[in-house]
Amino acid sequence: MKKRFYITTPIYYPSAKLHIGHAYCTTLTDVFARYKRLRGFECYFLTGADEHGMKIEKNAAAAGKTPQEFVDGIVEGFYKLWDLLKISNDDFIRTTQERHTKVVQDIFSKMLANDDIYLGKYKGWYCKECEAFWTDTQAGPDHLCPDCGRPVQMAEEEAYFFKTSKYVDSLMKFFDENPKFLVPESRKNEMINTFIKPGLDDLCVSRTSFSWGIPIRENPKHVIYVWLDALTNYITALGYDSDHPELFNKFWQDPECETIHILGADITRFHAIYWPMFLESLGLRKPDREFVHGLLMMKDSKMSKSKGNVVDPYPLVERYGVDAVRYYLTREINFGSDGSFAPELFVERINQDLANALGNLLNRTVSMINKYFDGVVPGYKGRINEVDGNLEDLTKLTIESYERLMDDLKITDAIAQVNELVNRANKYIDETEPWALAKDPEKKANLESVMTHLANSLYVAGMLMKPVLVTASDKLFDQLGVTGDLLNYDKIKQYGIVSGLKVEKKDQLFPRLDAAVEVEYIQSLMANNK
Ligand SMILES: [Zn+2]
């Protein structure tokens, strides 16, 4: 087990407002970071904005703003959304910041000096109107500009290229020696078969057709193009090549730190092929893991802004609370597979898992401890009732499997285990029938045992849910009387430690939603966002 963790989201492109796909990736990364911190590890969590490029330059001009003013406005919205979703990032990098631009210029100079970058000619489909180059795929079979729809012509311009050929063999060796580098593993074969085996072209790393980018010192009519600018954020944010490389040494170069990039499938090629090559060219460590999450779809279409029907995360969080939205994203969409956002499923998840299962378990347990034991959790006496052992064993097993799954980034499965524990505890109430035990003075020990086991299940479930339910877990602890030392994660491993806690009944953790009303409300949000 490594000592420290560095975990990143991709840096998002501020050409438009963020949608729930961005919220999904960032929330899941946040859950992992919070989990590691909860377990007592040092964890550095980075997110940010990728602010250069032709599209920003054009959108800014259309809005009558300078590109910097334009991105400043949009990035304000990024901050707001991450704040609303209680994202616990340690830093936010913007590729227009000097700490980034200066270092990217240095990186370019280094690569140029050691002959990894050379000046050549870039050929592509050119739109005169937009002054933009497009690839074969973008221009399509009719050779039309994807932005303005006008015909494009094959043209060439002077550009710098990164020599990928120099690093292909070493990349293949790296893949072989690090089978867990790219997760899911199918992505590795996809990279090899689709891009490497057919022969990898050198990567174009500069443009002269627009100017909103980092100029190349040696030839300032060129700006550095996309990936060399964007991917390097992961090290510039840590102070690579600066006067303060402490974080970089601690969270990147030290083999005791595990470096994890979370990313979407559309950018896997750049992260899995070019990024390790850039790092090797600079003589730096490569990341330990790259985790590719699936696409979040709306009903039956792939989710992207242009296709409409995208749900805006802001009103969703405002109406249902941060925990409900974080829970849905974590639990409903298997991390690593494609998933979908459907209003019916969203409401059902909240009602079933949060209101009926977890909220109800807390409500019933606190009420009974109040009623039968004046609000104090009875002392732990072991396994008195026939099913006590069953619940106790499951609680211990849940902690073990949760940790194993979380460490492996199987976040959805880990949370599903906690759900099962909560469901088991609710069933345990029906099996032990505490209301019947309460009528028989000779069954006092049985009743005490039921209350202790229930309180213990809630204590464990509350702790394991903490990375996801960032406010409701604290409310649960508050009602259960969990304070001080018991707030340390490792205490959940001492079964029965909840004895003596003073419970206090407060508001429902998650009020039950009226399904018909809420589904209609969310559908209207989606329709308005088209
Ligand atoms: Zn055009």
Short mmCIF file of C-alpha atoms and ligand atoms in Angstrom, two decimals:
data_model
loop_
_atom_site.label_atom_id
_atom_site.label_comp_id
_atom_site.label_asym_id
_atom_site.label_seq_id
_atom_site.Cartn_x
_atom_site.Cartn_y
_atom_site.Cartn_z
CA MET A 1 0.00 0.00 0.00
CA LYS A 2 1.37 3.39 -1.01
CA LYS A 3 1.58 6.19 1.51
CA ARG A 4 0.09 9.04 -0.49
CA PHE A 5 -2.32 9.62 -3.34
CA TYR A 6 -2.47 12.17 -6.11
CA ILE A 7 -5.79 12.11 -7.93
CA THR A 8 -6.94 14.28 -10.82
CA THR A 9 -9.94 14.95 -13.04
CA PRO A 10 -9.41 16.09 -16.61
CA ILE A 11 -9.28 19.86 -16.96
CA TYR A 12 -12.58 20.91 -18.52
CA TYR A 13 -12.95 23.16 -21.56
CA PRO A 14 -14.77 26.40 -20.73
CA SER A 15 -16.49 26.91 -24.06
CA ALA A 16 -19.90 26.47 -22.46
CA LYS A 17 -21.53 25.71 -19.12
CA LEU A 18 -20.70 22.46 -17.36
CA HIS A 19 -23.27 19.68 -17.57
CA ILE A 20 -23.95 16.65 -15.44
CA GLY A 21 -21.26 14.60 -17.23
CA HIS A 22 -18.60 16.91 -15.75
CA ALA A 23 -20.33 16.74 -12.37
CA TYR A 24 -20.25 12.95 -12.61
CA CYS A 25 -16.49 12.67 -13.22
CA THR A 26 -15.61 15.25 -10.59
CA THR A 27 -17.97 13.81 -7.95
CA LEU A 28 -16.59 10.29 -8.34
CA THR A 29 -13.03 11.60 -8.11
CA ASP A 30 -14.05 13.52 -5.00
CA VAL A 31 -15.58 10.39 -3.42
CA PHE A 32 -12.29 8.57 -3.89
CA ALA A 33 -10.24 11.46 -2.48
CA ARG A 34 -12.53 11.75 0.55
CA TYR A 35 -12.35 7.99 1.10
CA LYS A 36 -8.55 8.04 1.14
CA ARG A 37 -8.47 10.97 3.55
CA LEU A 38 -11.06 9.27 5.78
CA ARG A 39 -8.72 6.28 6.00
CA GLY A 40 -5.95 8.61 7.13
CA PHE A 41 -3.93 8.89 3.91
CA GLU A 42 -2.51 12.06 2.50
CA CYS A 43 -4.34 12.80 -0.71
CA TYR A 44 -3.87 15.68 -3.15
CA PHE A 45 -6.82 16.29 -5.45
CA LEU A 46 -6.55 18.46 -8.55
CA THR A 47 -9.11 19.72 -11.05
CA GLY A 48 -9.06 22.70 -13.40
CA ALA A 49 -9.82 24.35 -16.72
CA ASP A 50 -8.26 23.95 -20.17
CA GLU A 51 -8.56 27.52 -21.42
CA HIS A 52 -6.81 27.84 -24.77
CA GLY A 53 -7.76 27.12 -28.35
CA MET A 54 -9.51 28.33 -31.43
CA LYS A 55 -13.00 27.63 -30.17
CA ILE A 56 -12.54 29.90 -27.14
CA GLU A 57 -11.07 32.62 -29.36
CA LYS A 58 -14.12 32.44 -31.65
CA ASN A 59 -16.74 32.20 -28.89
CA ALA A 60 -15.15 35.14 -27.10
CA ALA A 61 -15.20 37.28 -30.25
CA ALA A 62 -18.85 36.38 -30.80
CA ALA A 63 -19.61 37.46 -27.24
CA GLY A 64 -17.69 40.73 -27.73
CA LYS A 65 -15.13 39.80 -25.06
CA THR A 66 -11.42 39.11 -24.95
CA PRO A 67 -10.67 35.38 -24.64
CA GLN A 68 -9.44 35.93 -21.08
CA GLU A 69 -12.60 37.80 -20.05
CA PHE A 70 -14.66 35.10 -21.70
CA VAL A 71 -12.99 32.18 -19.87
CA ASP A 72 -12.93 34.09 -16.58
CA GLY A 73 -16.73 34.31 -16.72
CA ILE A 74 -17.21 30.63 -17.47
CA VAL A 75 -14.64 29.41 -14.95
CA GLU A 76 -16.57 31.36 -12.27
CA GLY A 77 -19.36 28.87 -12.98
CA PHE A 78 -16.95 25.94 -12.50
CA TYR A 79 -16.05 27.23 -9.04
CA LYS A 80 -19.72 27.63 -8.16
CA LEU A 81 -20.69 24.15 -9.24
CA TRP A 82 -17.80 22.49 -7.39
CA ASP A 83 -18.70 24.49 -4.33
CA LEU A 84 -22.33 23.43 -4.59
CA LEU A 85 -21.35 19.76 -4.98
CA LYS A 86 -18.89 20.08 -2.06
CA ILE A 87 -15.92 19.01 -4.17
CA SER A 88 -12.87 18.87 -1.91
CA ASN A 89 -10.15 19.66 -4.46
CA ASP A 90 -6.86 20.96 -3.07
CA ASP A 91 -6.08 23.06 -6.10
CA PHE A 92 -7.67 24.33 -9.31
CA ILE A 93 -5.33 24.86 -12.24
CA ARG A 94 -6.11 27.18 -15.14
CA THR A 95 -3.91 26.80 -18.21
CA THR A 96 -3.81 30.58 -18.61
CA GLN A 97 -2.02 31.01 -15.27
CA GLU A 98 1.63 31.97 -15.43
CA ARG A 99 2.63 28.99 -13.25
CA HIS A 100 1.44 26.87 -16.19
CA THR A 101 2.28 28.90 -19.32
CA LYS A 102 5.89 29.56 -18.35
CA VAL A 103 6.58 25.91 -17.55
CA VAL A 104 4.91 24.69 -20.76
CA GLN A 105 7.25 26.97 -22.72
CA ASP A 106 10.20 25.46 -20.81
CA ILE A 107 8.95 21.95 -21.56
CA PHE A 108 8.69 22.80 -25.25
CA SER A 109 12.23 24.19 -25.25
CA LYS A 110 13.57 21.06 -23.56
CA MET A 111 11.89 18.79 -26.09
CA LEU A 112 13.09 20.92 -28.98
CA ALA A 113 16.64 20.86 -27.60
CA ASN A 114 16.76 17.09 -27.26
CA ASP A 115 15.32 16.60 -30.74
CA ASP A 116 11.94 15.19 -29.65
CA ILE A 117 10.18 18.08 -31.40
CA TYR A 118 10.88 19.18 -35.00
CA LEU A 119 9.42 21.68 -37.47
CA GLY A 120 7.39 20.13 -40.32
CA LYS A 121 4.22 20.64 -42.31
CA TYR A 122 0.69 20.03 -41.05
CA LYS A 123 -1.84 18.93 -43.69
CA GLY A 124 -5.56 19.01 -43.11
CA TRP A 125 -8.97 20.26 -44.28
CA TYR A 126 -8.95 24.04 -44.02
CA CYS A 127 -11.97 26.33 -43.70
CA LYS A 128 -11.10 29.85 -44.92
CA GLU A 129 -14.13 31.38 -43.21
CA CYS A 130 -13.28 29.94 -39.79
CA GLU A 131 -9.51 29.92 -40.35
CA ALA A 132 -9.46 26.44 -38.92
CA PHE A 133 -8.02 23.05 -39.80
CA TRP A 134 -10.17 19.93 -39.48
CA THR A 135 -9.28 16.25 -39.52
CA ASP A 136 -10.73 13.70 -42.00
CA THR A 137 -13.24 12.59 -39.40
CA GLN A 138 -14.30 16.13 -38.56
CA ALA A 139 -14.69 17.17 -42.24
CA GLY A 140 -16.58 13.97 -42.98
CA PRO A 141 -17.18 12.39 -46.41
CA ASP A 142 -18.59 15.64 -47.88
CA HIS A 143 -15.61 17.71 -46.72
CA LEU A 144 -17.61 20.37 -44.92
CA CYS A 145 -16.57 22.57 -42.03
CA PRO A 146 -18.17 21.14 -38.87
CA ASP A 147 -18.59 24.69 -37.50
CA CYS A 148 -19.99 26.77 -40.38
CA GLY A 149 -20.96 24.06 -42.88
CA ARG A 150 -18.97 25.58 -45.77
CA PRO A 151 -16.79 23.39 -48.03
CA VAL A 152 -13.20 22.93 -46.82
CA GLN A 153 -9.99 22.55 -48.87
CA MET A 154 -6.91 20.44 -48.30
CA ALA A 155 -4.18 22.82 -47.16
CA GLU A 156 -0.92 22.78 -45.25
CA GLU A 157 0.83 24.98 -42.75
CA GLU A 158 4.13 24.95 -40.95
CA ALA A 159 3.86 23.17 -37.59
CA TYR A 160 5.93 21.49 -34.90
CA PHE A 161 5.64 17.76 -34.30
CA PHE A 162 6.45 15.48 -31.39
CA LYS A 163 8.38 12.34 -32.46
CA THR A 164 6.12 9.56 -31.20
CA SER A 165 8.10 6.90 -33.12
CA LYS A 166 10.99 7.37 -30.72
CA TYR A 167 8.86 6.23 -27.75
CA VAL A 168 6.52 3.54 -29.13
CA ASP A 169 8.66 0.54 -28.09
CA SER A 170 9.16 1.89 -24.64
CA LEU A 171 5.41 2.59 -24.29
CA MET A 172 4.59 -1.02 -25.24
CA LYS A 173 7.08 -2.22 -22.66
CA PHE A 174 5.48 0.08 -20.07
CA PHE A 175 2.03 -1.39 -20.87
CA ASP A 176 3.43 -4.93 -20.44
CA GLU A 177 5.15 -4.18 -17.17
CA ASN A 178 2.17 -2.28 -15.73
CA PRO A 179 -0.95 -4.31 -16.49
CA LYS A 180 -2.99 -2.18 -14.04
CA PHE A 181 -2.01 1.14 -15.63
CA LEU A 182 -5.13 1.47 -17.77
CA VAL A 183 -8.48 0.49 -16.24
CA PRO A 184 -10.72 -1.07 -17.54
CA GLU A 185 -8.15 -3.35 -19.19
CA SER A 186 -10.11 -3.53 -22.45
CA ARG A 187 -9.02 0.06 -23.06
CA LYS A 188 -5.38 -1.02 -23.38
CA ASN A 189 -6.13 -3.44 -26.22
CA GLU A 190 -8.22 -0.75 -27.88
CA MET A 191 -5.26 1.65 -27.74
CA ILE A 192 -2.84 -0.92 -29.15
CA ASN A 193 -5.12 -2.22 -31.91
CA THR A 194 -6.67 1.07 -32.99
CA PHE A 195 -3.76 3.46 -32.73
CA ILE A 196 -0.38 1.81 -32.19
CA LYS A 197 -0.48 -1.26 -34.47
CA PRO A 198 -1.66 0.61 -37.60
CA GLY A 199 1.31 2.98 -37.08
CA LEU A 200 1.24 6.08 -34.93
CA ASP A 201 1.74 9.44 -36.68
CA ASP A 202 3.93 12.06 -35.06
CA LEU A 203 1.76 14.39 -33.00
CA CYS A 204 1.23 17.97 -34.18
CA VAL A 205 1.97 20.24 -31.21
CA SER A 206 1.69 23.77 -32.66
CA ARG A 207 -0.60 25.97 -34.77
CA THR A 208 -0.26 29.29 -36.57
CA SER A 209 -3.92 29.63 -37.63
CA PHE A 210 -5.03 31.12 -34.29
CA SER A 211 -3.28 32.96 -31.50
CA TRP A 212 -5.16 32.14 -28.24
CA GLY A 213 -2.56 29.80 -26.83
CA ILE A 214 0.91 29.68 -25.30
CA PRO A 215 3.41 31.14 -27.77
CA ILE A 216 6.54 29.15 -28.56
CA ARG A 217 9.54 31.15 -27.36
CA GLU A 218 11.78 30.08 -30.22
CA ASN A 219 9.17 30.92 -32.90
CA PRO A 220 6.36 33.08 -31.46
CA LYS A 221 4.07 33.03 -34.50
CA HIS A 222 3.28 29.46 -33.33
CA VAL A 223 1.14 28.64 -30.31
CA ILE A 224 1.42 25.30 -28.51
CA TYR A 225 -1.46 23.12 -29.60
CA VAL A 226 -3.78 21.29 -27.22
CA TRP A 227 -2.26 18.23 -25.61
CA LEU A 228 1.22 19.42 -24.76
CA ASP A 229 -0.48 22.41 -23.13
CA ALA A 230 -3.39 20.52 -21.53
CA LEU A 231 -1.84 17.30 -20.20
CA THR A 232 1.09 19.01 -18.55
CA ASN A 233 -1.33 20.70 -16.10
CA TYR A 234 -0.99 17.59 -13.93
CA ILE A 235 2.64 18.48 -13.19
CA THR A 236 2.67 22.27 -13.52
CA ALA A 237 0.01 22.47 -10.79
CA LEU A 238 2.41 20.64 -8.46
CA GLY A 239 5.22 23.08 -9.16
CA TYR A 240 7.27 21.06 -11.65
CA ASP A 241 10.21 23.11 -12.96
CA SER A 242 9.44 25.96 -10.53
CA ASP A 243 11.13 27.48 -7.48
CA HIS A 244 8.74 25.45 -5.30
CA PRO A 245 8.88 21.82 -6.43
CA GLU A 246 7.95 20.41 -2.98
CA LEU A 247 4.49 19.15 -3.99
CA PHE A 248 5.86 17.82 -7.26
CA ASN A 249 8.53 15.81 -5.49
CA LYS A 250 6.04 14.52 -2.94
CA PHE A 251 3.05 13.73 -5.16
CA TRP A 252 4.63 12.94 -8.52
CA GLN A 253 8.21 11.80 -8.39
CA ASP A 254 8.09 9.86 -5.10
CA PRO A 255 7.28 6.19 -5.81
CA GLU A 256 5.52 6.10 -2.42
CA CYS A 257 2.77 8.23 -3.95
CA GLU A 258 0.17 6.61 -6.17
CA THR A 259 -0.77 8.87 -9.08
CA ILE A 260 -4.25 8.36 -10.51
CA HIS A 261 -5.86 10.16 -13.44
CA ILE A 262 -9.64 9.86 -13.83
CA LEU A 263 -10.78 10.52 -17.38
CA GLY A 264 -13.49 10.02 -19.98
CA ALA A 265 -13.23 7.58 -22.88
CA ASP A 266 -12.94 10.33 -25.52
CA ILE A 267 -9.56 11.44 -24.19
CA THR A 268 -8.06 8.03 -23.39
CA ARG A 269 -5.75 8.06 -26.43
CA PHE A 270 -4.06 11.26 -25.32
CA HIS A 271 -3.69 10.17 -21.72
CA ALA A 272 -2.60 6.60 -22.40
CA ILE A 273 -0.31 7.11 -25.40
CA TYR A 274 1.07 10.65 -25.61
CA TRP A 275 1.19 11.57 -21.91
CA PRO A 276 3.57 8.71 -20.93
CA MET A 277 5.70 9.66 -23.96
CA PHE A 278 5.91 13.32 -22.93
CA LEU A 279 6.89 12.27 -19.43
CA GLU A 280 9.56 9.92 -20.69
CA SER A 281 10.95 12.67 -22.89
CA LEU A 282 11.23 14.84 -19.75
CA GLY A 283 12.74 11.98 -17.73
CA LEU A 284 9.83 11.91 -15.26
CA ARG A 285 7.78 9.17 -13.57
CA LYS A 286 4.66 7.97 -15.35
CA PRO A 287 1.26 7.86 -13.61
CA ASP A 288 0.39 4.64 -11.76
CA ARG A 289 -3.20 4.36 -12.92
CA GLU A 290 -5.50 5.88 -15.49
CA PHE A 291 -9.13 5.10 -14.83
CA VAL A 292 -11.50 5.55 -17.76
CA HIS A 293 -15.09 6.15 -16.71
CA GLY A 294 -18.06 5.52 -18.98
CA LEU A 295 -20.39 7.92 -20.70
CA LEU A 296 -23.38 9.35 -18.96
CA MET A 297 -26.28 9.23 -21.37
CA MET A 298 -29.62 10.97 -21.30
CA LYS A 299 -32.24 8.35 -22.08
CA ASP A 300 -30.95 6.81 -25.28
CA SER A 301 -28.55 9.38 -26.67
CA LYS A 302 -24.92 9.97 -25.78
CA MET A 303 -24.72 12.95 -23.55
CA SER A 304 -23.28 16.07 -25.04
CA LYS A 305 -24.41 19.62 -24.93
CA SER A 306 -25.22 19.79 -28.64
CA LYS A 307 -27.66 16.90 -28.47
CA GLY A 308 -29.89 18.57 -25.92
CA ASN A 309 -31.87 16.90 -23.17
CA VAL A 310 -28.93 17.46 -20.86
CA VAL A 311 -29.85 17.98 -17.25
CA ASP A 312 -28.30 20.99 -15.56
CA PRO A 313 -26.79 19.91 -12.23
CA TYR A 314 -27.42 23.27 -10.47
CA PRO A 315 -31.23 23.15 -10.09
CA LEU A 316 -30.97 19.43 -9.30
CA VAL A 317 -28.68 20.09 -6.32
CA GLU A 318 -30.77 23.07 -5.24
CA ARG A 319 -33.98 21.05 -5.12
CA TYR A 320 -32.79 17.66 -3.86
CA GLY A 321 -29.64 18.54 -1.96
CA VAL A 322 -26.01 17.77 -2.60
CA ASP A 323 -26.17 14.30 -1.03
CA ALA A 324 -29.01 13.04 -3.22
CA VAL A 325 -27.21 14.07 -6.41
CA ARG A 326 -23.84 12.71 -5.26
CA TYR A 327 -25.51 9.48 -4.19
CA TYR A 328 -27.32 8.98 -7.48
CA LEU A 329 -24.18 9.54 -9.56
CA THR A 330 -22.15 7.18 -7.39
CA ARG A 331 -24.67 4.41 -6.91
CA GLU A 332 -26.70 4.28 -10.11
CA ILE A 333 -23.97 4.49 -12.75
CA ASN A 334 -21.41 1.74 -12.45
CA PHE A 335 -18.08 3.56 -12.38
CA GLY A 336 -16.22 2.41 -15.47
CA SER A 337 -19.31 1.49 -17.52
CA ASP A 338 -21.72 3.66 -19.46
CA GLY A 339 -24.77 4.78 -17.58
CA SER A 340 -27.79 6.96 -18.02
CA PHE A 341 -29.57 9.73 -16.26
CA ALA A 342 -33.30 9.09 -16.09
CA PRO A 343 -35.67 11.16 -13.91
CA GLU A 344 -37.63 8.05 -12.82
CA LEU A 345 -34.49 6.25 -11.64
CA PHE A 346 -33.21 9.34 -9.87
CA VAL A 347 -36.39 9.71 -7.80
CA GLU A 348 -36.63 5.96 -7.17
CA ARG A 349 -33.05 5.73 -5.89
CA ILE A 350 -33.55 8.57 -3.44
CA ASN A 351 -36.83 7.18 -2.20
CA GLN A 352 -35.68 3.57 -1.94
CA ASP A 353 -32.10 3.78 -0.73
CA LEU A 354 -32.01 7.06 1.14
CA ALA A 355 -35.52 7.76 2.43
CA ASN A 356 -36.91 4.21 2.91
CA ALA A 357 -33.76 2.29 3.75
CA LEU A 358 -31.16 4.51 5.46
CA GLY A 359 -33.43 7.31 6.70
CA ASN A 360 -36.04 4.91 7.98
CA LEU A 361 -33.48 2.71 9.75
CA LEU A 362 -32.18 5.74 11.63
CA ASN A 363 -35.67 6.96 12.41
CA ARG A 364 -36.86 3.61 13.75
CA THR A 365 -33.70 2.93 15.72
CA VAL A 366 -33.53 6.33 17.41
CA SER A 367 -37.26 6.21 18.25
CA MET A 368 -36.96 2.77 19.86
CA ILE A 369 -33.82 3.64 21.86
CA ASN A 370 -35.69 6.73 23.11
CA LYS A 371 -38.79 4.77 23.96
CA TYR A 372 -37.23 1.71 25.60
CA PHE A 373 -33.90 2.98 27.00
CA ASP A 374 -34.33 6.73 27.63
CA GLY A 375 -32.20 7.57 24.62
CA VAL A 376 -29.03 5.69 25.63
CA VAL A 377 -27.62 2.83 23.51
CA PRO A 378 -27.46 -0.25 25.79
CA GLY A 379 -24.17 -2.05 26.55
CA TYR A 380 -22.92 -4.61 24.05
CA LYS A 381 -23.42 -8.17 25.35
CA GLY A 382 -22.47 -10.23 22.31
CA ARG A 383 -24.90 -12.38 20.36
CA ILE A 384 -28.10 -12.76 22.38
CA ASN A 385 -30.75 -13.16 19.68
CA GLU A 386 -30.55 -15.85 17.04
CA VAL A 387 -29.94 -13.33 14.21
CA ASP A 388 -27.51 -11.04 16.09
CA GLY A 389 -24.50 -12.96 14.77
CA ASN A 390 -25.78 -12.69 11.25
CA LEU A 391 -25.95 -8.89 11.38
CA GLU A 392 -22.64 -8.63 13.24
CA ASP A 393 -20.81 -10.84 10.73
CA LEU A 394 -22.27 -8.95 7.80
CA THR A 395 -21.20 -5.63 9.34
CA LYS A 396 -17.60 -6.83 9.63
CA LEU A 397 -17.63 -8.31 6.13
CA THR A 398 -19.07 -5.10 4.71
CA ILE A 399 -16.19 -3.05 6.07
CA GLU A 400 -13.67 -5.45 4.52
CA SER A 401 -15.26 -5.62 1.09
CA TYR A 402 -15.94 -1.88 1.04
CA GLU A 403 -12.26 -1.15 1.57
CA ARG A 404 -11.13 -3.66 -1.03
CA LEU A 405 -13.59 -2.33 -3.63
CA MET A 406 -12.89 1.34 -2.93
CA ASP A 407 -9.12 0.83 -3.17
CA ASP A 408 -9.74 -0.76 -6.55
CA LEU A 409 -11.90 2.24 -7.63
CA LYS A 410 -15.00 0.00 -7.75
CA ILE A 411 -16.90 2.79 -6.05
CA THR A 412 -20.41 1.79 -7.16
CA ASP A 413 -19.93 -1.77 -5.89
CA ALA A 414 -18.53 -0.51 -2.59
CA ILE A 415 -21.57 1.67 -1.96
CA ALA A 416 -23.88 -1.20 -2.96
CA GLN A 417 -22.34 -3.24 -0.12
CA VAL A 418 -23.28 -0.53 2.36
CA ASN A 419 -26.82 -0.57 0.97
CA GLU A 420 -27.04 -4.26 1.59
CA LEU A 421 -26.00 -3.79 5.18
CA VAL A 422 -28.70 -1.15 5.67
CA ASN A 423 -31.32 -3.39 4.09
CA ARG A 424 -30.18 -6.29 6.26
CA ALA A 425 -30.52 -4.15 9.39
CA ASN A 426 -34.07 -3.13 8.44
CA LYS A 427 -34.94 -6.79 7.93
CA TYR A 428 -33.35 -7.56 11.32
CA ILE A 429 -35.93 -5.30 12.97
CA ASP A 430 -38.75 -7.29 11.41
CA GLU A 431 -37.11 -10.58 12.46
CA THR A 432 -36.45 -9.63 16.09
CA GLU A 433 -39.75 -7.72 16.61
CA PRO A 434 -38.47 -5.39 19.34
CA TRP A 435 -42.03 -4.15 20.04
CA ALA A 436 -42.90 -7.70 21.14
CA LEU A 437 -39.69 -8.10 23.16
CA ALA A 438 -40.53 -4.86 24.99
CA LYS A 439 -43.72 -6.39 26.38
CA ASP A 440 -41.87 -9.22 28.10
CA PRO A 441 -39.63 -8.18 31.06
CA GLU A 442 -37.71 -11.45 30.76
CA LYS A 443 -36.63 -10.44 27.25
CA LYS A 444 -34.90 -7.25 28.37
CA ALA A 445 -31.43 -8.54 27.38
CA ASN A 446 -32.78 -9.49 23.96
CA LEU A 447 -34.20 -6.02 23.46
CA GLU A 448 -30.96 -4.38 24.59
CA SER A 449 -29.01 -6.48 22.16
CA VAL A 450 -31.27 -5.53 19.25
CA MET A 451 -30.77 -1.82 19.96
CA THR A 452 -26.98 -2.15 20.24
CA HIS A 453 -26.68 -4.12 17.01
CA LEU A 454 -28.91 -1.63 15.18
CA ALA A 455 -27.00 1.38 16.47
CA ASN A 456 -23.76 -0.30 15.46
CA SER A 457 -24.99 -0.98 11.91
CA LEU A 458 -25.99 2.67 11.55
CA TYR A 459 -22.66 3.85 12.90
CA VAL A 460 -20.77 1.72 10.36
CA ALA A 461 -23.08 2.61 7.45
CA GLY A 462 -22.80 6.32 8.30
CA MET A 463 -19.01 6.14 8.27
CA LEU A 464 -18.79 4.16 5.03
CA MET A 465 -21.21 6.59 3.34
CA LYS A 466 -19.24 9.63 4.49
CA PRO A 467 -17.30 10.11 1.22
CA VAL A 468 -20.63 10.24 -0.68
CA LEU A 469 -23.19 11.69 1.75
CA VAL A 470 -21.10 14.63 2.85
CA THR A 471 -23.81 16.31 4.92
CA ALA A 472 -26.26 13.50 5.75
CA SER A 473 -23.54 11.35 7.37
CA ASP A 474 -22.86 14.11 9.86
CA LYS A 475 -26.60 14.48 10.54
CA LEU A 476 -26.83 10.73 11.09
CA PHE A 477 -23.91 10.85 13.52
CA ASP A 478 -25.53 13.80 15.26
CA GLN A 479 -28.79 11.87 15.87
CA LEU A 480 -26.88 8.75 16.90
CA GLY A 481 -24.69 10.76 19.33
CA VAL A 482 -21.41 9.85 17.59
CA THR A 483 -18.75 12.39 18.61
CA GLY A 484 -15.06 12.74 19.47
CA ASP A 485 -12.94 9.65 19.14
CA LEU A 486 -15.72 7.70 17.44
CA LEU A 487 -15.46 9.99 14.42
CA ASN A 488 -12.18 8.21 13.52
CA TYR A 489 -12.73 5.71 10.76
CA ASP A 490 -10.82 2.87 12.41
CA LYS A 491 -13.17 2.85 15.42
CA ILE A 492 -15.88 1.20 13.30
CA LYS A 493 -13.80 -1.96 13.51
CA GLN A 494 -14.48 -2.21 17.28
CA TYR A 495 -17.88 -3.86 17.28
CA GLY A 496 -20.19 -2.64 20.02
CA ILE A 497 -18.29 0.61 20.61
CA VAL A 498 -21.59 2.50 20.24
CA SER A 499 -22.75 1.40 23.73
CA GLY A 500 -23.55 4.39 25.91
CA LEU A 501 -24.15 6.85 23.07
CA LYS A 502 -26.97 9.33 23.71
CA VAL A 503 -29.31 9.47 20.73
CA GLU A 504 -31.48 12.40 19.81
CA LYS A 505 -34.37 12.43 17.37
CA LYS A 506 -34.25 15.17 14.74
CA ASP A 507 -35.58 15.78 11.22
CA GLN A 508 -35.82 13.00 8.64
CA LEU A 509 -32.52 12.55 6.83
CA PHE A 510 -34.22 12.32 3.44
CA PRO A 511 -37.89 13.21 3.09
CA ARG A 512 -39.75 10.88 0.73
CA LEU A 513 -40.32 12.43 -2.69
CA ASP A 514 -43.63 12.45 -4.52
CA ALA A 515 -42.49 10.48 -7.57
CA ALA A 516 -45.01 11.81 -10.10
CA VAL A 517 -44.43 15.46 -9.18
CA GLU A 518 -40.63 15.20 -9.13
CA VAL A 519 -40.29 13.21 -12.34
CA GLU A 520 -42.32 15.87 -14.09
CA TYR A 521 -40.18 18.61 -12.56
CA ILE A 522 -36.91 16.99 -13.73
CA GLN A 523 -38.34 16.39 -17.20
CA SER A 524 -39.18 20.09 -17.42
CA LEU A 525 -35.58 20.94 -16.46
CA MET A 526 -34.33 18.70 -19.23
CA ALA A 527 -36.74 20.16 -21.78
CA ASN A 528 -35.78 23.76 -20.89
CA ASN A 529 -32.15 22.92 -21.36
CA LYS A 530 -32.49 21.78 -24.98
ZN ZN B 1 -16.03 27.06 -41.25
#
